[in-house]
């Protein structure tokens, strides 16, 4: 995980604000480096009715901070090629390139591959197409800024699923800025870099001092790839419907295949995580843990992959919500249970924790109960709003609060009968995000099926998958990584997503199944995400397989803390 800042200015070098620099350092505490490039560019200077072409100096400023999680030492960025003076700021995890796993540091490898693609060649395709082909072959989350000094072109992008944050904006002087965070207090200047392709500025093409000609090399699913396009790693979704009553049981081939594919995705993300000098039995992996199906399944499968001496931390967050507390007081409830222990996600978290201990008794599981008093929520709220910009709604804030405190990983740890103050040392956080979109896990998926059958369900799931890259992963990245930790999403691995999308809809969820076709031991499982529920059941997680879907802001009680009549879409004041 890294922090990126870049500026292109004709008015002198432009640096981030001190506040932004500090936030970037929190994302990447292991290294901070600045690199400047000066290049003459041609601009049109309008005078009267005519335009005069003149040459002026442009200033390219590159800044990277680094959270080192790959290789045996810190690879400080930006990376600069001595020969060409090309520059790379890379914030990502290239798990595979052209289908081959990346064993050591991915940043060094990606930079060398970028340089090979950019270098002038006698090959028929030009450097831009070679770069497009290379980026198409990278599997994993990323955002980057790459200056190709061979041809004086600037490239910047996020992966097609938008798993890493990168914002862009132009200030009052016309300077272009790219940053992992909003640079400053205003959110009106910055917006998310679109995930529709790789964006390019050709600095040899004349422009104006305040406008930059940004071209986009789009993702494409065409079999015959058009020039200067990228091959989309995510294929079109299967839209076939069953010819007869479908059957999905624990014995179905798709259940075994799903477990295997999810393990493969998970293995890339949790094996060989550095121990940061804390010893071989250090806690290297933590799970953002509500006790629900998706996150508990990741925890259970992690047990199959990690060495038995490694503890797995389960980060479970619960909030003091004054409205809930007041309602309880008005009803004169006499329960001595704390406001935290009564939170829905704490209840399911403890239940799933107990089930993991029972099913995997040789693993040391550590439940970290993150209790957040209302006063602490208020004291951190401005910082959370700052981090989540340009997002600015009540729902954004509710979700961001839960992610912010959960990823801090500070609370009371429970191991068996022991309880003690604790902050997780893990720099890797696992998230179950993506499962609901891929496996029809939302209540509206059932509504769509009831209205229009399989075709309605397919349309609704297709809509969710098609807008994954435009949803809120950039916001989540800005929130989760502020504690110097990296969120990893096994359900959003390109190969896993591709496999799921090409699997027929009736093999992913249980809508339309006749009750007589369901084995007795599997009755009562919800139709939403049924394939995942069957994997959990197969792995001994009986209670977890039957857990209902619940939004994080309601499970942790961050929603509607002050006013009950607010809507999630309401803008913050």
Coordinates of C-alpha atoms in Angstrom, one line a residue:
X1 CA 0.0 0.0 0.0
X2 CA 1.3 3.4 -0.9
X3 CA 0.3 7.0 -1.1
X4 CA 0.7 9.0 -4.4
X5 CA 0.8 12.7 -5.2
X6 CA 1.6 14.1 -8.6
X7 CA 1.3 17.6 -10.0
X8 CA 1.8 19.0 -13.5
X9 CA 2.2 22.8 -13.4
X10 CA 3.6 25.6 -15.6
X11 CA 3.7 28.0 -12.6
X12 CA 6.5 26.2 -10.7
X13 CA 6.7 23.0 -8.7
X14 CA 3.4 22.3 -6.8
X15 CA 3.6 20.2 -3.5
X16 CA 0.7 18.8 -1.4
X17 CA -0.4 20.6 1.7
X18 CA 1.3 19.7 4.9
X19 CA -1.9 18.0 6.1
X20 CA -2.1 15.9 2.9
X21 CA 1.6 15.0 3.3
X22 CA 0.9 13.8 6.8
X23 CA -2.0 11.7 5.6
X24 CA 0.0 10.2 2.8
X25 CA 2.7 9.3 5.4
X26 CA 0.1 7.5 7.5
X27 CA -0.8 5.4 4.5
X28 CA 2.8 4.6 3.8
X29 CA 4.9 4.9 7.0
X30 CA 8.0 3.1 5.6
X31 CA 9.2 5.6 3.0
X32 CA 8.6 9.2 1.8
X33 CA 10.3 10.5 -1.3
X34 CA 9.9 13.5 -3.7
X35 CA 11.2 13.6 -7.3
X36 CA 11.0 16.5 -9.8
X37 CA 11.1 16.5 -13.5
X38 CA 11.4 19.6 -15.7
X39 CA 10.3 19.5 -19.3
X40 CA 9.6 22.2 -21.9
X41 CA 6.1 22.0 -23.4
X42 CA 4.3 24.0 -26.1
X43 CA 1.1 25.9 -25.3
X44 CA -1.2 28.2 -27.2
X45 CA -1.3 31.7 -25.8
X46 CA -4.5 33.5 -27.1
X47 CA -4.0 37.1 -28.1
X48 CA -6.9 38.8 -29.8
X49 CA -8.4 36.6 -32.4
X50 CA -5.2 34.7 -33.0
X51 CA -3.2 32.0 -31.2
X52 CA 0.5 32.1 -30.6
X53 CA 2.5 28.9 -30.1
X54 CA 5.2 29.3 -27.5
X55 CA 7.4 27.0 -25.4
X56 CA 7.4 27.2 -21.6
X57 CA 8.9 25.0 -18.8
X58 CA 6.5 22.5 -17.1
X59 CA 7.2 21.1 -13.7
X60 CA 6.3 17.5 -12.9
X61 CA 6.3 16.6 -9.2
X62 CA 6.1 13.0 -8.0
X63 CA 5.7 11.9 -4.4
X64 CA 5.2 8.4 -3.0
X65 CA 4.9 7.0 0.5
X66 CA 5.3 3.2 1.0
X67 CA 3.9 0.6 3.2
X68 CA 6.2 -2.3 2.5
X69 CA 4.5 -5.7 2.2
X70 CA 6.4 -7.5 -0.6
X71 CA 10.0 -8.6 -0.8
X72 CA 12.7 -8.6 1.9
X73 CA 13.3 -4.8 2.1
X74 CA 11.7 -1.5 1.6
X75 CA 11.5 -0.4 -2.1
X76 CA 11.4 3.4 -1.8
X77 CA 9.3 5.3 -4.5
X78 CA 9.0 7.0 -6.8
X79 CA 11.1 4.7 -8.9
X80 CA 13.3 6.6 -11.4
X81 CA 15.1 5.0 -14.4
X82 CA 18.7 6.4 -14.6
X83 CA 18.9 5.9 -18.4
X84 CA 15.6 7.5 -19.6
X85 CA 14.5 9.4 -16.5
X86 CA 11.1 7.7 -16.6
X87 CA 9.2 7.7 -13.3
X88 CA 6.7 5.4 -11.6
X89 CA 4.5 5.9 -8.5
X90 CA 2.8 2.5 -7.9
X91 CA 0.1 1.8 -5.3
X92 CA -0.9 -1.7 -5.9
X93 CA -0.5 -5.5 -5.6
X94 CA 0.3 -7.2 -8.8
X95 CA -0.5 -10.8 -7.8
X96 CA 0.0 -12.1 -11.3
X97 CA 1.3 -10.8 -14.6
X98 CA 0.2 -12.6 -17.8
X99 CA -1.1 -15.4 -15.5
X100 CA 2.3 -15.9 -13.7
X101 CA 2.4 -15.3 -10.0
X102 CA 4.7 -12.5 -8.9
X103 CA 7.0 -13.9 -6.2
X104 CA 9.0 -10.9 -4.9
X105 CA 8.5 -7.2 -5.0
X106 CA 5.9 -6.3 -7.6
X107 CA 6.8 -2.6 -7.8
X108 CA 10.3 -3.3 -9.2
X109 CA 8.9 -5.8 -11.7
X110 CA 6.1 -3.6 -12.9
X111 CA 8.6 -0.7 -13.4
X112 CA 10.9 -2.8 -15.5
X113 CA 8.0 -4.1 -17.6
X114 CA 6.7 -0.6 -18.1
X115 CA 10.2 0.5 -19.3
X116 CA 10.4 -2.4 -21.7
X117 CA 7.1 -1.5 -23.2
X118 CA 7.8 2.2 -23.4
X119 CA 11.3 1.8 -25.0
X120 CA 11.4 2.7 -28.7
X121 CA 11.2 -0.5 -30.7
X122 CA 11.0 -1.7 -34.3
X123 CA 8.0 -3.8 -33.5
X124 CA 4.8 -3.2 -35.4
X125 CA 2.7 -2.0 -32.5
X126 CA 3.6 1.3 -30.9
X127 CA 4.7 1.9 -27.3
X128 CA 1.2 3.0 -26.2
X129 CA -0.3 -0.3 -27.4
X130 CA 2.5 -2.3 -25.7
X131 CA 1.7 -0.4 -22.4
X132 CA -2.0 -1.1 -22.9
X133 CA -1.3 -4.8 -23.4
X134 CA 1.0 -4.9 -20.3
X135 CA -1.6 -3.2 -18.0
X136 CA -4.2 -5.6 -19.3
X137 CA -2.1 -8.5 -18.1
X138 CA -1.8 -7.3 -14.5
X139 CA -4.0 -9.2 -12.0
X140 CA -4.5 -7.3 -8.8
X141 CA -5.6 -3.9 -7.4
X142 CA -3.6 -0.9 -8.4
X143 CA -3.5 2.8 -9.1
X144 CA -0.4 4.4 -10.6
X145 CA 1.2 7.4 -12.3
X146 CA 3.9 6.6 -14.9
X147 CA 5.9 9.2 -16.8
X148 CA 7.3 7.7 -20.0
X149 CA 10.3 9.9 -20.7
X150 CA 11.1 8.1 -24.0
X151 CA 8.0 9.7 -25.6
X152 CA 7.1 12.4 -23.0
X153 CA 3.8 10.8 -22.2
X154 CA 2.1 10.6 -18.8
X155 CA -0.1 7.7 -17.9
X156 CA -2.3 7.3 -14.8
X157 CA -5.1 4.8 -13.9
X158 CA -6.9 2.7 -11.4
X159 CA -7.7 -1.0 -12.0
X160 CA -11.0 -1.7 -13.6
X161 CA -12.6 -2.6 -10.3
X162 CA -11.4 0.5 -8.6
X163 CA -9.8 -1.2 -5.6
X164 CA -7.3 1.6 -5.0
X165 CA -8.0 5.3 -4.6
X166 CA -6.7 7.9 -7.0
X167 CA -8.3 11.4 -7.3
X168 CA -7.7 14.1 -9.8
X169 CA -8.4 17.8 -9.9
X170 CA -7.2 21.2 -11.3
X171 CA -6.4 24.1 -9.0
X172 CA -7.1 27.8 -9.5
X173 CA -3.8 28.1 -11.4
X174 CA -4.6 25.4 -13.8
X175 CA -2.2 22.9 -12.2
X176 CA -3.2 19.2 -12.6
X177 CA -3.1 17.2 -9.4
X178 CA -3.4 13.4 -8.9
X179 CA -3.5 12.1 -5.3
X180 CA -4.6 9.2 -3.2
X181 CA -6.5 11.7 -1.1
X182 CA -8.1 15.1 -1.6
X183 CA -5.4 17.7 -1.4
X184 CA -6.8 20.2 1.0
X185 CA -10.1 20.9 2.7
X186 CA -12.2 21.4 -0.4
X187 CA -13.8 18.4 -2.0
X188 CA -15.2 20.3 -5.0
X189 CA -11.8 20.3 -6.8
X190 CA -11.2 16.6 -6.7
X191 CA -13.1 13.6 -8.1
X192 CA -12.3 9.9 -8.5
X193 CA -10.2 8.9 -11.5
X194 CA -12.6 7.0 -13.7
X195 CA -12.0 3.3 -13.9
X196 CA -13.1 3.2 -17.6
X197 CA -9.5 2.8 -18.8
X198 CA -5.9 4.2 -18.7
X199 CA -5.6 7.9 -19.0
X200 CA -2.8 9.6 -21.0
X201 CA -1.4 13.1 -21.5
X202 CA 0.9 13.5 -24.5
X203 CA 3.2 16.4 -23.4
X204 CA 4.5 16.8 -27.0
X205 CA 1.0 17.9 -28.2
X206 CA 0.5 21.6 -27.8
X207 CA -2.2 22.6 -25.2
X208 CA -3.0 25.6 -23.0
X209 CA -1.5 26.6 -19.7
X210 CA -4.8 25.7 -17.8
X211 CA -6.1 22.7 -19.8
X212 CA -4.6 19.3 -20.4
X213 CA -5.6 17.1 -23.2
X214 CA -6.4 13.8 -21.5
X215 CA -7.0 10.8 -23.7
X216 CA -8.4 7.5 -22.4
X217 CA -7.4 4.0 -23.5
X218 CA -10.6 2.2 -22.7
X219 CA -11.2 -1.4 -21.4
X220 CA -12.8 -3.6 -24.1
X221 CA -14.4 -7.1 -24.2
X222 CA -14.1 -7.2 -28.0
X223 CA -12.5 -10.4 -29.3
X224 CA -10.7 -8.3 -31.9
X225 CA -9.1 -5.6 -29.7
X226 CA -9.2 -2.2 -31.3
X227 CA -6.1 -0.1 -31.4
X228 CA -5.1 1.6 -28.1
X229 CA -7.6 -0.4 -26.1
X230 CA -7.0 -2.6 -23.1
X231 CA -8.4 -6.2 -22.8
X232 CA -10.8 -6.2 -20.0
X233 CA -9.9 -9.0 -17.4
X234 CA -13.6 -9.2 -16.4
X235 CA -15.6 -11.1 -19.1
X236 CA -19.3 -10.5 -19.8
X237 CA -21.7 -12.2 -17.3
X238 CA -23.5 -15.4 -18.2
X239 CA -27.1 -14.6 -18.8
X240 CA -28.4 -18.1 -19.4
X241 CA -31.6 -19.3 -17.6
X242 CA -32.3 -22.9 -16.5
X243 CA -34.5 -25.1 -18.7
X244 CA -35.9 -26.9 -15.7
X245 CA -36.1 -26.7 -11.9
X246 CA -32.5 -26.0 -10.7
X247 CA -30.7 -28.0 -8.0
X248 CA -27.9 -26.6 -5.9
X249 CA -26.8 -28.7 -2.9
X250 CA -23.6 -29.3 -0.9
X251 CA -22.8 -32.1 -3.3
X252 CA -23.0 -29.9 -6.4
X253 CA -19.7 -29.6 -8.4
X254 CA -19.9 -25.8 -8.2
X255 CA -19.7 -25.9 -4.4
X256 CA -16.4 -27.7 -4.5
X257 CA -15.2 -25.5 -7.4
X258 CA -16.1 -22.4 -5.5
X259 CA -14.2 -23.4 -2.4
X260 CA -11.1 -24.2 -4.5
X261 CA -11.3 -20.9 -6.4
X262 CA -11.8 -18.8 -3.3
X263 CA -8.8 -20.6 -1.6
X264 CA -6.6 -19.8 -4.6
X265 CA -7.6 -16.1 -4.4
X266 CA -7.0 -16.1 -0.7
X267 CA -3.7 -17.8 -0.9
X268 CA -2.2 -15.1 -3.1
X269 CA -3.2 -12.5 -0.5
X270 CA -2.2 -14.1 2.8
X271 CA 0.8 -16.3 2.1
X272 CA 4.3 -14.9 2.6
X273 CA 3.2 -11.7 4.4
X274 CA 6.3 -10.2 6.1
X275 CA 6.3 -10.5 9.9
X276 CA 7.8 -7.0 10.4
X277 CA 10.5 -8.5 12.7
X278 CA 8.1 -9.8 15.3
X279 CA 8.9 -13.5 14.8
X280 CA 7.5 -16.3 12.8
X281 CA 4.4 -16.7 15.0
X282 CA 3.4 -13.1 14.8
X283 CA -0.1 -12.1 13.8
X284 CA 0.2 -11.2 10.1
X285 CA -3.5 -11.3 9.0
X286 CA -6.6 -9.8 10.5
X287 CA -10.2 -10.0 9.2
X288 CA -12.7 -7.2 9.2
X289 CA -15.2 -9.3 11.1
X290 CA -18.9 -8.8 11.7
X291 CA -19.5 -12.5 12.2
X292 CA -21.5 -12.6 8.9
X293 CA -21.1 -15.2 6.2
X294 CA -18.6 -13.6 3.9
X295 CA -15.9 -12.5 6.4
X296 CA -16.3 -15.7 8.5
X297 CA -15.8 -17.8 5.4
X298 CA -12.6 -16.0 4.7
X299 CA -11.4 -16.6 8.2
X300 CA -12.3 -20.3 8.0
X301 CA -10.5 -20.8 4.7
X302 CA -7.5 -18.8 6.0
X303 CA -7.1 -21.5 8.6
X304 CA -6.5 -24.0 5.8
X305 CA -3.8 -21.9 4.3
X306 CA -1.7 -20.2 7.1
X307 CA 0.8 -22.1 9.3
X308 CA -0.9 -23.4 12.5
X309 CA 1.3 -21.2 14.8
X310 CA 0.0 -18.0 13.3
X311 CA -2.8 -16.3 15.2
X312 CA -5.7 -14.8 13.1
X313 CA -7.2 -11.6 14.5
X314 CA -10.9 -11.0 14.1
X315 CA -11.7 -7.2 14.3
X316 CA -15.2 -6.7 15.5
X317 CA -16.5 -3.1 15.9
X318 CA -19.5 -1.8 17.9
X319 CA -20.6 1.7 18.6
X320 CA -22.4 3.6 21.3
X321 CA -25.4 5.0 19.5
X322 CA -27.1 7.7 21.7
X323 CA -30.4 7.2 19.9
X324 CA -30.4 3.4 20.6
X325 CA -29.4 4.0 24.2
X326 CA -32.1 6.6 24.7
X327 CA -34.7 4.3 23.2
X328 CA -33.6 1.5 25.6
X329 CA -33.9 3.9 28.6
X330 CA -37.4 5.0 27.5
X331 CA -38.5 1.4 27.4
X332 CA -37.1 0.9 30.9
X333 CA -35.1 -2.1 29.9
X334 CA -33.4 -3.7 32.9
X335 CA -30.8 -5.6 30.9
X336 CA -27.3 -5.2 32.3
X337 CA -25.8 -5.9 28.8
X338 CA -23.6 -3.1 27.6
X339 CA -24.4 -1.0 24.6
X340 CA -21.6 -2.6 22.7
X341 CA -22.5 -6.3 23.5
X342 CA -26.0 -5.7 22.3
X343 CA -24.9 -4.5 18.9
X344 CA -26.1 -6.9 16.2
X345 CA -22.6 -7.3 14.8
X346 CA -21.1 -8.0 18.2
X347 CA -23.7 -10.7 18.8
X348 CA -23.0 -12.5 15.5
X349 CA -19.2 -11.8 15.9
X350 CA -19.1 -13.7 19.2
X351 CA -21.2 -16.5 17.8
X352 CA -19.0 -16.9 14.8
X353 CA -15.9 -16.6 17.0
X354 CA -17.1 -19.5 19.1
X355 CA -17.9 -21.6 16.0
X356 CA -14.5 -21.0 14.6
X357 CA -12.9 -22.1 17.9
X358 CA -15.1 -25.2 17.9
X359 CA -14.4 -26.2 14.2
X360 CA -10.7 -25.3 14.2
X361 CA -9.5 -25.9 17.8
X362 CA -5.8 -26.1 16.9
X363 CA -5.8 -22.5 15.6
X364 CA -5.4 -19.5 17.9
X365 CA -8.2 -17.1 17.1
X366 CA -8.3 -13.7 18.7
X367 CA -11.5 -11.7 18.8
X368 CA -10.7 -8.0 19.0
X369 CA -13.7 -6.2 20.4
X370 CA -13.4 -2.6 19.2
X371 CA -15.8 -0.6 21.4
X372 CA -16.3 3.0 20.2
X373 CA -17.9 5.5 22.7
X374 CA -20.0 8.3 21.2
X375 CA -17.6 10.9 22.4
X376 CA -14.8 9.2 20.5
X377 CA -16.9 9.0 17.3
X378 CA -17.4 12.8 17.6
X379 CA -13.8 13.5 18.2
X380 CA -12.7 11.6 15.1
X381 CA -15.6 12.6 12.8
X382 CA -13.9 15.6 11.1
X383 CA -10.9 13.5 10.2
X384 CA -13.1 10.7 8.8
X385 CA -15.0 13.2 6.7
X386 CA -11.6 14.6 5.5
X387 CA -10.5 11.1 4.5
X388 CA -13.6 10.1 2.7
X389 CA -13.8 13.2 0.5
X390 CA -15.1 13.8 -2.2
X391 CA -17.8 11.4 -0.9
X392 CA -20.1 13.5 1.3
X393 CA -23.4 11.7 2.3
X394 CA -24.8 10.4 5.6
X395 CA -24.4 6.8 4.4
X396 CA -20.8 7.5 3.4
X397 CA -20.1 8.8 6.9
X398 CA -21.9 5.9 8.6
X399 CA -19.9 3.3 6.6
X400 CA -16.6 5.2 6.9
X401 CA -16.9 5.4 10.7
X402 CA -17.3 1.7 11.0
X403 CA -14.3 1.0 8.7
X404 CA -12.1 3.6 10.3
X405 CA -12.3 2.3 13.8
X406 CA -12.4 -1.4 12.8
X407 CA -9.1 -0.9 10.8
X408 CA -7.5 0.9 13.7
X409 CA -7.7 -2.6 15.3
X410 CA -7.6 -1.3 18.9
X411 CA -9.8 -2.8 21.6
X412 CA -10.1 -5.7 24.0
X413 CA -8.7 -9.0 22.8
X414 CA -10.4 -12.3 23.8
X415 CA -8.5 -15.6 23.7
X416 CA -10.4 -18.3 25.5
X417 CA -11.0 -16.9 29.0
X418 CA -8.4 -14.2 28.7
X419 CA -9.3 -10.5 28.0
X420 CA -6.7 -7.7 27.7
X421 CA -6.1 -4.4 25.9
X422 CA -4.7 -4.9 22.5
X423 CA -3.9 -3.4 19.1
X424 CA -3.4 -5.7 16.2
X425 CA 0.1 -5.7 14.6
X426 CA -1.3 -7.0 11.3
X427 CA -0.8 -4.8 8.3
X428 CA -3.1 -7.0 6.1
X429 CA -6.8 -6.7 6.5
X430 CA -9.2 -9.2 4.8
X431 CA -12.6 -7.9 3.6
X432 CA -15.5 -9.9 2.3
X433 CA -16.6 -7.0 0.0
X434 CA -17.9 -8.2 -3.4
X435 CA -19.6 -11.3 -2.3
X436 CA -23.1 -9.7 -2.2
X437 CA -22.8 -8.3 -5.7
X438 CA -21.4 -11.6 -7.2
X439 CA -23.7 -14.0 -5.5
X440 CA -27.0 -12.1 -5.3
X441 CA -26.8 -11.2 -1.6
X442 CA -28.9 -8.1 -1.3
X443 CA -32.6 -8.2 -0.5
X444 CA -33.4 -6.4 -3.8
X445 CA -32.1 -9.4 -5.6
X446 CA -34.9 -11.5 -4.2
X447 CA -37.4 -8.7 -5.1
X448 CA -36.1 -8.7 -8.7
X449 CA -36.5 -12.5 -8.9
X450 CA -40.1 -12.3 -7.5
X451 CA -41.0 -9.7 -10.1
X452 CA -39.3 -11.0 -13.2
X453 CA -37.9 -14.4 -12.5
X454 CA -34.4 -15.3 -13.5
X455 CA -34.2 -12.6 -16.1
X456 CA -35.0 -10.0 -13.5
X457 CA -32.4 -11.5 -11.1
X458 CA -29.7 -11.6 -13.9
X459 CA -30.4 -8.0 -14.8
X460 CA -30.0 -6.9 -11.2
X461 CA -26.8 -8.8 -10.6
X462 CA -25.4 -7.6 -13.9
X463 CA -26.1 -4.0 -12.8
X464 CA -24.3 -4.5 -9.5
X465 CA -21.2 -6.1 -11.2
X466 CA -21.0 -3.5 -14.0
X467 CA -20.8 -0.7 -11.5
X468 CA -18.3 -2.3 -9.0
X469 CA -15.5 0.0 -10.3
X470 CA -17.7 3.1 -9.8
X471 CA -18.9 2.2 -6.3
X472 CA -17.1 3.1 -3.1
X473 CA -13.9 1.1 -3.1
X474 CA -11.9 4.3 -3.5
X475 CA -13.6 5.8 -0.4
X476 CA -13.0 2.6 1.6
X477 CA -9.3 2.6 0.5
X478 CA -8.8 6.1 1.8
X479 CA -10.4 5.2 5.1
X480 CA -8.9 1.8 5.8
X481 CA -5.3 2.6 4.9
X482 CA -4.9 5.6 7.2
X483 CA -3.7 3.3 9.9
X484 CA -0.8 1.9 7.8
X485 CA -2.7 -1.2 6.9
X486 CA -3.8 -2.7 3.6
X487 CA -7.2 -4.0 2.8
X488 CA -7.3 -7.1 0.5
X489 CA -10.5 -8.4 -1.2
X490 CA -10.4 -12.1 -2.1
X491 CA -13.9 -12.0 -3.6
X492 CA -12.7 -9.3 -6.1
X493 CA -9.7 -11.3 -7.5
X494 CA -10.0 -11.0 -11.3
X495 CA -9.8 -14.8 -11.9
X496 CA -12.3 -15.5 -9.2
X497 CA -14.7 -12.8 -10.5
X498 CA -14.4 -14.2 -14.0
X499 CA -15.2 -17.7 -12.9
X500 CA -18.2 -16.6 -10.9
X501 CA -19.6 -14.4 -13.7
X502 CA -19.4 -17.3 -16.2
X503 CA -21.2 -19.6 -13.7
X504 CA -24.9 -19.7 -14.4
X505 CA -27.0 -17.7 -11.9
X506 CA -28.8 -20.7 -10.5
X507 CA -25.5 -22.2 -9.4
X508 CA -24.7 -19.2 -7.3
X509 CA -28.0 -18.6 -5.4
X510 CA -31.0 -20.7 -4.5
X511 CA -33.9 -18.7 -6.0
X512 CA -36.4 -20.9 -7.8
X513 CA -35.4 -24.2 -6.1
X514 CA -38.3 -26.5 -5.2
X515 CA -38.4 -27.2 -1.5
X516 CA -38.7 -31.0 -2.3
X517 CA -35.3 -30.8 -4.0
X518 CA -33.5 -29.5 -0.9
X519 CA -31.8 -32.1 1.4
X520 CA -33.1 -32.0 5.0
X521 CA -29.7 -30.9 6.4
X522 CA -29.7 -27.9 4.0
X523 CA -33.2 -26.7 4.6
X524 CA -33.5 -23.2 6.0
X525 CA -30.6 -21.7 4.1
X526 CA -31.4 -18.4 2.5
X527 CA -31.5 -18.3 -1.3
X528 CA -29.2 -15.2 -1.3
X529 CA -25.5 -16.3 -1.7
X530 CA -26.6 -20.0 -1.3
X531 CA -23.4 -21.3 -3.0
X532 CA -21.3 -19.6 -0.3
X533 CA -23.7 -20.8 2.4
X534 CA -23.1 -24.4 1.2
X535 CA -19.4 -23.9 1.3
X536 CA -19.6 -22.7 4.9
X537 CA -21.9 -25.6 5.8
X538 CA -19.4 -28.0 4.2
X539 CA -16.6 -26.6 6.3
X540 CA -18.6 -27.1 9.5
X541 CA -19.9 -23.6 10.0
X542 CA -23.6 -24.4 10.6
X543 CA -24.6 -21.2 12.3
X544 CA -22.6 -19.0 10.0
X545 CA -24.2 -20.6 6.9
X546 CA -27.6 -19.3 8.1
X547 CA -26.7 -15.7 9.0
X548 CA -28.7 -13.0 7.4
X549 CA -27.3 -10.2 5.4
X550 CA -26.9 -6.9 7.4
X551 CA -25.4 -3.6 6.3
X552 CA -22.3 -2.6 8.3
X553 CA -23.8 0.7 9.4
X554 CA -26.8 -1.0 11.0
X555 CA -24.8 -4.0 12.4
X556 CA -22.3 -1.7 14.1
X557 CA -24.9 1.0 14.8
X558 CA -23.1 3.9 13.2
X559 CA -26.3 4.9 11.2
X560 CA -28.6 7.7 12.5
X561 CA -26.7 8.5 15.6
X562 CA -28.3 11.9 16.1
X563 CA -31.4 12.1 13.9
X564 CA -33.7 9.3 13.0
X565 CA -35.2 10.9 9.9
X566 CA -32.1 11.3 7.9
X567 CA -31.7 9.5 4.6
X568 CA -28.5 7.8 3.6
X569 CA -28.3 10.0 0.4
X570 CA -28.6 13.2 2.4
X571 CA -25.6 15.5 1.9
X572 CA -23.5 16.3 5.0
X573 CA -23.6 19.9 6.1

